[in-house]
Tab-separated table of C-alpha atoms in Angstrom:
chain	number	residue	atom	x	y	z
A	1	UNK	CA	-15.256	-6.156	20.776
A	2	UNK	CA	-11.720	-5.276	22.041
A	3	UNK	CA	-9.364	-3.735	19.587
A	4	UNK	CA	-7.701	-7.667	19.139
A	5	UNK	CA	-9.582	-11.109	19.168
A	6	UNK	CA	-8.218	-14.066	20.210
A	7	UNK	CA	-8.074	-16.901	17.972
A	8	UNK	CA	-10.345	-18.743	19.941
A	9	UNK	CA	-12.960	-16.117	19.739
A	10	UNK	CA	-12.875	-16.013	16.366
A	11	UNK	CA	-13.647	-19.404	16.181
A	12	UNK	CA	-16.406	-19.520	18.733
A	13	UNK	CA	-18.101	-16.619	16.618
A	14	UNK	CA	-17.468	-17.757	13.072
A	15	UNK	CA	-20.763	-17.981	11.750
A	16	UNK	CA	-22.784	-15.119	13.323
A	17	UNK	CA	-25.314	-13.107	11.442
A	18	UNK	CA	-23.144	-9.805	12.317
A	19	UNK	CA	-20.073	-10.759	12.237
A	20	UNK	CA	-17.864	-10.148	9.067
A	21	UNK	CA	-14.202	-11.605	8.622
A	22	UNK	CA	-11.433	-10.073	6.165
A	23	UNK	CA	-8.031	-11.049	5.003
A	24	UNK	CA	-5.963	-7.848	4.294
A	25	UNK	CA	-2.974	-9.553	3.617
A	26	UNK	CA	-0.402	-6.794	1.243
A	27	UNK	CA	3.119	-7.765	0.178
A	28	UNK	CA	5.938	-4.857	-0.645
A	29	UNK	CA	6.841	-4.815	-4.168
A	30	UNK	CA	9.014	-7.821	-5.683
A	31	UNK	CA	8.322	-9.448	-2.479
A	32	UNK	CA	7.501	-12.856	-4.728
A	33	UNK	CA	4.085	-13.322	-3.328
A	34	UNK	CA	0.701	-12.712	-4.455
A	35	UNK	CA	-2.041	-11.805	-1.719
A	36	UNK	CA	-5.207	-12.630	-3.676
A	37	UNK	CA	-3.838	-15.711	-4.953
A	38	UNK	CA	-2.789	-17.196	-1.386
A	39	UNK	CA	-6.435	-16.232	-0.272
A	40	UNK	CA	-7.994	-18.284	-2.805
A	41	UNK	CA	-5.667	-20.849	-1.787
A	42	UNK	CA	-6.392	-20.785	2.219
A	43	UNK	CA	-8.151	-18.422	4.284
A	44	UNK	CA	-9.963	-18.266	7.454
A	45	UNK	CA	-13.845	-19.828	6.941
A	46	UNK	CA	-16.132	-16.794	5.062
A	47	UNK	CA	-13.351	-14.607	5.246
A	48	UNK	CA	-13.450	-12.220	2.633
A	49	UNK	CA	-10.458	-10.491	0.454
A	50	UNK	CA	-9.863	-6.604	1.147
A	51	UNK	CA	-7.442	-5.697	-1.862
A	52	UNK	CA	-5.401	-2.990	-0.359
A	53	UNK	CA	-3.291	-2.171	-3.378
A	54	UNK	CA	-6.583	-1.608	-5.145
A	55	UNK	CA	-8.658	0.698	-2.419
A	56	UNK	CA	-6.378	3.370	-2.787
A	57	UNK	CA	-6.499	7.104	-4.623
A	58	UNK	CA	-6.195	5.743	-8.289
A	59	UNK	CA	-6.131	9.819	-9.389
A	60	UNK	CA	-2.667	10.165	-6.777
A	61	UNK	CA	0.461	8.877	-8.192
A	62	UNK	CA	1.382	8.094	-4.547
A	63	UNK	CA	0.858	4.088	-3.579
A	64	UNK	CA	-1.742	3.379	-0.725
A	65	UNK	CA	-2.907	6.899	-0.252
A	66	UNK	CA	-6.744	7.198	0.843
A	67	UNK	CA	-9.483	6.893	-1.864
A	68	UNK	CA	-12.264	8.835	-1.997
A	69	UNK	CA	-14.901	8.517	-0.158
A	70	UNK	CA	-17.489	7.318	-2.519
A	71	UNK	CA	-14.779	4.967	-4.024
A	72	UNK	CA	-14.250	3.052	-0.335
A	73	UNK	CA	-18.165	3.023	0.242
A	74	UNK	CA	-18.381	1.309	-2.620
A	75	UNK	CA	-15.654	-0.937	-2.591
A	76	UNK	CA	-17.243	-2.167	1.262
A	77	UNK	CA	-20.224	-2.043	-0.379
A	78	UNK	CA	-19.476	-4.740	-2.811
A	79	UNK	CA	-17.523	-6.980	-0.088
A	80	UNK	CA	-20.984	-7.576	1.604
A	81	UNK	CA	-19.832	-4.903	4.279
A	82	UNK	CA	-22.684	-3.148	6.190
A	83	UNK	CA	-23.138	-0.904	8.840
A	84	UNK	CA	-23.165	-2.054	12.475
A	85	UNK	CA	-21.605	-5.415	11.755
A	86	UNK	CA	-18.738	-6.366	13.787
A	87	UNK	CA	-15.107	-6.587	11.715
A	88	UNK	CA	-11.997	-8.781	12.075
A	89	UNK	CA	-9.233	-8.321	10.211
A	90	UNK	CA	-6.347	-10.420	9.783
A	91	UNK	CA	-3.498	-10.850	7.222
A	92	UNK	CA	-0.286	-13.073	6.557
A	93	UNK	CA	2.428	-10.443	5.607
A	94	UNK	CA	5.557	-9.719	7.353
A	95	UNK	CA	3.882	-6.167	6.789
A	96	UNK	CA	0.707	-6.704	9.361
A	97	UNK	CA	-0.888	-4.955	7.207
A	98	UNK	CA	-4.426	-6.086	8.760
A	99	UNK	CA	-3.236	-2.534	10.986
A	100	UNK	CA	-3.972	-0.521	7.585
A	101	UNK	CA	-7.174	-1.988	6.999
A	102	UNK	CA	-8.613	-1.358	10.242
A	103	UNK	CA	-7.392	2.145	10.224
A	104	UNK	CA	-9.031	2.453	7.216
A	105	UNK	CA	-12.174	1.328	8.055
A	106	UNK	CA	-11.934	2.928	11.246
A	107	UNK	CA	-10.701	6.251	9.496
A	108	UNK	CA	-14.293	6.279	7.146
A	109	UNK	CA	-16.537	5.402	10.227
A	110	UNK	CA	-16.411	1.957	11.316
A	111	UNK	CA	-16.385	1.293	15.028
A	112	UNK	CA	-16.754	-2.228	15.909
A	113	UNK	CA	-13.802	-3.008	14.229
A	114	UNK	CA	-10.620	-5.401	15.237
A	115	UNK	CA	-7.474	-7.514	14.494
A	116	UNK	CA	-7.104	-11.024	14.965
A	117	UNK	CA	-4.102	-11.444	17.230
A	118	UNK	CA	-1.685	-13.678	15.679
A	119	UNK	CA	-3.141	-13.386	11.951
A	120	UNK	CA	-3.650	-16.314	9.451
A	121	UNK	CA	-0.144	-17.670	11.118
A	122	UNK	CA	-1.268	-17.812	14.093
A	123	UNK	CA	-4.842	-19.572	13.110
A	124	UNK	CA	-2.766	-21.944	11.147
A	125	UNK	CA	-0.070	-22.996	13.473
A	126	UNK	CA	-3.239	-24.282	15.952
A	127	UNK	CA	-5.181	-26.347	13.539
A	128	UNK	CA	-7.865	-23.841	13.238
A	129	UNK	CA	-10.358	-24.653	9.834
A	130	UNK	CA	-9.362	-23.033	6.314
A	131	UNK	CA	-11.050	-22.745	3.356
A	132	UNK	CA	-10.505	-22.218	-0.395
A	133	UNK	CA	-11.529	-20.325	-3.241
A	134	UNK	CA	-14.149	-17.259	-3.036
A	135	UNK	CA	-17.587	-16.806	-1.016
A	136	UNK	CA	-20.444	-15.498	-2.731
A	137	UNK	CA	-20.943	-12.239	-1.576
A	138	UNK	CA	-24.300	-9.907	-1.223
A	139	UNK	CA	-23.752	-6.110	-1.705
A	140	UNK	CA	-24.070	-4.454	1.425
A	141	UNK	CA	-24.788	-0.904	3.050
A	142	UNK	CA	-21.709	0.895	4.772
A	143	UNK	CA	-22.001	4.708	5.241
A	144	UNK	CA	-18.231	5.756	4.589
A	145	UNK	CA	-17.649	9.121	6.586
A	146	UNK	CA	-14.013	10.254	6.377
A	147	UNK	CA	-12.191	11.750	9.370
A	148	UNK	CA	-10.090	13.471	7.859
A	149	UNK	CA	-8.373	14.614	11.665
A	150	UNK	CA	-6.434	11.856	11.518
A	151	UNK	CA	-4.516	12.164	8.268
A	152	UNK	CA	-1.375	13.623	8.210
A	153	UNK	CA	-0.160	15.012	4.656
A	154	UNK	CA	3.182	16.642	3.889
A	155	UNK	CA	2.789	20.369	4.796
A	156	UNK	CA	1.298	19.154	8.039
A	157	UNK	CA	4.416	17.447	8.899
A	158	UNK	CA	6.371	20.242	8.182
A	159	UNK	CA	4.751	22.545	10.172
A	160	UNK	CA	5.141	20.036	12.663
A	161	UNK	CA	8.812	19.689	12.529
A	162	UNK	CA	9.277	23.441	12.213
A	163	UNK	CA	7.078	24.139	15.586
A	164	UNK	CA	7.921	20.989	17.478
A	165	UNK	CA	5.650	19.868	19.976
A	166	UNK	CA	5.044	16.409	17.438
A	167	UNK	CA	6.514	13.232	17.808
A	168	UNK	CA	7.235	11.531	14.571
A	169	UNK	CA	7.637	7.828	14.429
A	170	UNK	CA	9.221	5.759	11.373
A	171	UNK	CA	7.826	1.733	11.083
A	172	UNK	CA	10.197	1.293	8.552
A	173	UNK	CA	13.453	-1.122	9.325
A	174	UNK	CA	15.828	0.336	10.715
A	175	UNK	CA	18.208	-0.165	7.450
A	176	UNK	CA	15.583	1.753	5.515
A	177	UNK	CA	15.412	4.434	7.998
A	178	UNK	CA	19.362	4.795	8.435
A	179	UNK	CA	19.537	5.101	4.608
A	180	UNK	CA	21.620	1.778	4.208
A	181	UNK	CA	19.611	-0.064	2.152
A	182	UNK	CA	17.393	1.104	-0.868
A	183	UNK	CA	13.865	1.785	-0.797
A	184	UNK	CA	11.960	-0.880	-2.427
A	185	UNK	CA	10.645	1.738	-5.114
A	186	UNK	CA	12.557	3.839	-7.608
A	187	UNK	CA	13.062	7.271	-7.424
A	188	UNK	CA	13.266	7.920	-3.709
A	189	UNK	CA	16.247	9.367	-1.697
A	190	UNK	CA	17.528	7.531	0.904
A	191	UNK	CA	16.812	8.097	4.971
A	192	UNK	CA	14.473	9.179	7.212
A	193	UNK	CA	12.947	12.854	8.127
A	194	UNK	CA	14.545	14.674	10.332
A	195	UNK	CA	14.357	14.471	14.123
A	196	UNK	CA	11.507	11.125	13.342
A	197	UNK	CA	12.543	8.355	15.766
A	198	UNK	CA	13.336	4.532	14.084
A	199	UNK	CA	10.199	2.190	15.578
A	200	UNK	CA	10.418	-0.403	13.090
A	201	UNK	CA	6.542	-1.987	13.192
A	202	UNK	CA	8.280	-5.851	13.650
A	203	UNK	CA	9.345	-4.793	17.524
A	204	UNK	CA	5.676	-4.700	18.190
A	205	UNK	CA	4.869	-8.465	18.347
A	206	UNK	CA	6.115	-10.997	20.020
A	207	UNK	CA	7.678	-14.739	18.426
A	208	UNK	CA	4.895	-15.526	17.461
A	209	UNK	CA	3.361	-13.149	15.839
A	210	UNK	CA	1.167	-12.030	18.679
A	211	UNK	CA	0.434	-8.339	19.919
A	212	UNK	CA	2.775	-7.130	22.744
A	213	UNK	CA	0.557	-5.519	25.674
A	214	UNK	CA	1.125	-3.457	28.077
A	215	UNK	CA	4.789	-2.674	29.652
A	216	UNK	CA	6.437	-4.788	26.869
A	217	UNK	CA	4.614	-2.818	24.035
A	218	UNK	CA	5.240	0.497	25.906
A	219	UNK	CA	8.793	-0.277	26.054
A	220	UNK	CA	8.721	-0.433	22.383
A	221	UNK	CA	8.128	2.793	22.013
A	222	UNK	CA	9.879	3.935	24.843
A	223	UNK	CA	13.260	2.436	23.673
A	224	UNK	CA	12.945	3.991	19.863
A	225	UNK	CA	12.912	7.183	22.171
A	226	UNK	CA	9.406	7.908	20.892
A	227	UNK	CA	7.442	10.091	24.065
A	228	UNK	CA	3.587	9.254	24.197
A	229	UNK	CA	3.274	12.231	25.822
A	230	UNK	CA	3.374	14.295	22.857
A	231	UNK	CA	0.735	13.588	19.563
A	232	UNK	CA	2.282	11.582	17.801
A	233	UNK	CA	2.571	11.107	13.688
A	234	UNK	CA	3.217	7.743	12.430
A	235	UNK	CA	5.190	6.931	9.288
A	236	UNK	CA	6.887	4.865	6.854
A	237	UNK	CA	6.858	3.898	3.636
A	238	UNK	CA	4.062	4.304	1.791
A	239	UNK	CA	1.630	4.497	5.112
A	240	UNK	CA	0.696	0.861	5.356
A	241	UNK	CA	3.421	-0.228	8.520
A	242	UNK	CA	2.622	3.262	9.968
A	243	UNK	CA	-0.346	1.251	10.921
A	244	UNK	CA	0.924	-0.644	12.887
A	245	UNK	CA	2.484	1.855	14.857
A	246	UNK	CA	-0.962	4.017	15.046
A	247	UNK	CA	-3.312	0.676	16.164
A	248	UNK	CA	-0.030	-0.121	18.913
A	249	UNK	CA	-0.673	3.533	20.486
A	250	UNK	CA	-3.975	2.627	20.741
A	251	UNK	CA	-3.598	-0.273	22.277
A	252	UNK	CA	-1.586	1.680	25.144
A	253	UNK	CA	-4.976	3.841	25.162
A	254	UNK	CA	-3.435	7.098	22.894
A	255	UNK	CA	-6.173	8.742	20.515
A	256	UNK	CA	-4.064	11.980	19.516
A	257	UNK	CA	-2.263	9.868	16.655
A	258	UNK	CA	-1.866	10.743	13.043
A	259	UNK	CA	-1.064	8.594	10.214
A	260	UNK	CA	1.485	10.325	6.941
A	261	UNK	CA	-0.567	8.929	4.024
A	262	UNK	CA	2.088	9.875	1.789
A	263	UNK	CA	4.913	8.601	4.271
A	264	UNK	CA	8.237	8.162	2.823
A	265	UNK	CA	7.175	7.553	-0.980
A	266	UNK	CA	6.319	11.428	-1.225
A	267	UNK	CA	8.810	12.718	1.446
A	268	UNK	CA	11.931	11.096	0.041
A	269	UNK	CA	10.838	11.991	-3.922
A	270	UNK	CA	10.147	15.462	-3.086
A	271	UNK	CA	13.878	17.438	-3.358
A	272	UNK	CA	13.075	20.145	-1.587
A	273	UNK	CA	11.799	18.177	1.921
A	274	UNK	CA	14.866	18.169	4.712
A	275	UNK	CA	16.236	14.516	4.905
A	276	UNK	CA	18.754	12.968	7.149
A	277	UNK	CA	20.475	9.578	7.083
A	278	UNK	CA	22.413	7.496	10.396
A	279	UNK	CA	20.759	5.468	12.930
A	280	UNK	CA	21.112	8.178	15.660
C-alpha cells in the first residue's frame, strides 16, 4: 500500500481476508468529546477501536508516552491484529491523531501500514457506509519489535540543541508555541524550546481534510523555516500531533525523523530545561 489510501480504495477493499481497519480517533483534554463513544456510534464498516489514551506507559506519569513492548503486543493482540495484514488507520479529531497510531505501529514493526486520506470526515461527507456498535473480534498474532532509533527523549534533545546539526519542529498551534495561551494541562510553563521552529500539524491538510502532497506540503515546512536537510525531531504536546509532522516528512520521502515522546508535557514541567516564548 502507499503511505495514504484513498477513500475509494478503502471501499473497494473493505472486506478482504488481510486487510484490517482502525479508528484512532484521540481528543485533547476537556475537549467535550468522547472517542470510544462516537465509535460505537459510527465508524467505518469492521473498523476496529485503537484506544490511544490507554496504549500508553501506565508506569510513566507522562501522557501518551510508548508502552512496553509486551503491553502493545498484547493490546494488537487482542484487537484481532496479526502479522502481515495490511492496516488503515483513520480518525475524526482536529488532532489527526490516526498519524500517532501508525507511527506506533510502525515504530513496534508493522510495515504495511497507512492512513486514510481524509479520515472518518472525509468518508462521511461522500456517503460512504457506517456502522454501529462493536465487531466481535478474534485474538490475533502481532510480533511487536520496538525501534527504539526513532524515539527521541529529553537528554537527546538537549544534546541536540547544544551541538546543533538537528532541526526541531513544534505541531503545536502557534498560540501554544508563542506562550499566549495555556497548555491544556496543569503544571506546565508556557512556550516552546529554544531555537524549535512553529509547524502547527493543521497547515498540513488541505479544506478538506485531505493530505497536502508534494510542493504544497513541502512549502509547509519550508515556510515554518524548518530545513529537511537536516534530521529532523518532531514535537508537541504530549507527542501525538508530532505525528503528524513525522508521517508529513515521510510523505516528502525523509526517513532520518525522530519523534519527542515526552514533547512539551515533560519539557515545559521540567524547571531546569531552557524555554523561550514569542512567535519569532
Amino acid at each position: 500500500m502507499d503511505l495514504l489510501v484513498s477513500t475509494g480504495w478503502l471501499e473497494s477493499e473493505l472486506g478482504a481476508s488481510d486487510l484490517r481497519v482502525i479508528d484512532s480517533t484521540l481528543f485533547l483534554p476537556g475537549s467535550g468529546r468522547n472517542a470510544r463513544r462516537e465509535y460505537e456510534a459510527e465508524h467505518i464498516p469492521g473498523a476496529l477501536f485503537m484506544d490511544l489514551d490507554e496504549i500508553v506507559d501506565s508506569d510513566s506519569p507522562l501522557p501518551h508516552m510508548v508502552p512496553p513492548q509486551h503491553k502493545f503486543a498484547s493490546r494488537m493482540q487482542s484487537l484481532g491484529l496479526a502479522d502481515g495484514q495490511r492496516l488503515v488507520v483513520y480518525d475524526n479529531s482536529p488532532l489527526h491523531s490516526s498519524a500517532r497510531a501508525w507511527w506506533m505501529l510502525r515504530l513496534f514493526g508493522a510495515r504495511e501500514v497507512a492512513i486514510l486520506d481524509g479520515g472518518l470526515a472525509k468518508w462521511k461527507a461522500e456517503g460512504r457506509p457506517l456502522e454501529s456498535g462493536n465487531p466481535a473480534l478474534r485474538r490475533g498474532h502481532f510480533t511487536a519489535r520496538l525501534d527504539r532509533a526513532a524515539v527521541a527523549d529529553k537528554a537527546f534533545v538537549a544534546g541536540a540543541l547544544e551541538e546543533g546539526g538537528w532541526e526541531i519542529a513544534d505541531a503545536r498551534p502557534a498560540s501554544r508555541f508563542a506562550g499566549e495561551d495555556p497548555e491544556p494541562r496543569p503544571g506546565l510553563r508556557p512556550g516552546h524550546i529554544p531555537g524549535s521552529k512553529c509547524l502547527p500539524q493543521s497547515t498540513l491538510f488541505d479544506a478538506d481534510n485531505s493530505w497536502k502532497r508534494g510542493d504544497a506540503l513541502g512549502s509547509a515546512f519550508a515556510d515554518a523555516g524548518v530545513d529537511l536537510g537536516k534530521p529532523l525531531v518532531a514535537t508537541c504536546g504530549s507527542g501525538i500531533t508530532a505525528a503528524v509532522l513525522v508521517f508529513g516528512a515521510h510523505l516528502l520521502g525523509k526517513e532520518d525523523v525522530k519523534l519527542y515522546d515526552g514533547s512539551w508535557s515533560e519539557w515545559g514541567a521540567d524547571p531546569d530545561t531552557p524555554k523561550a516564548t514569542g512567535r519569532a
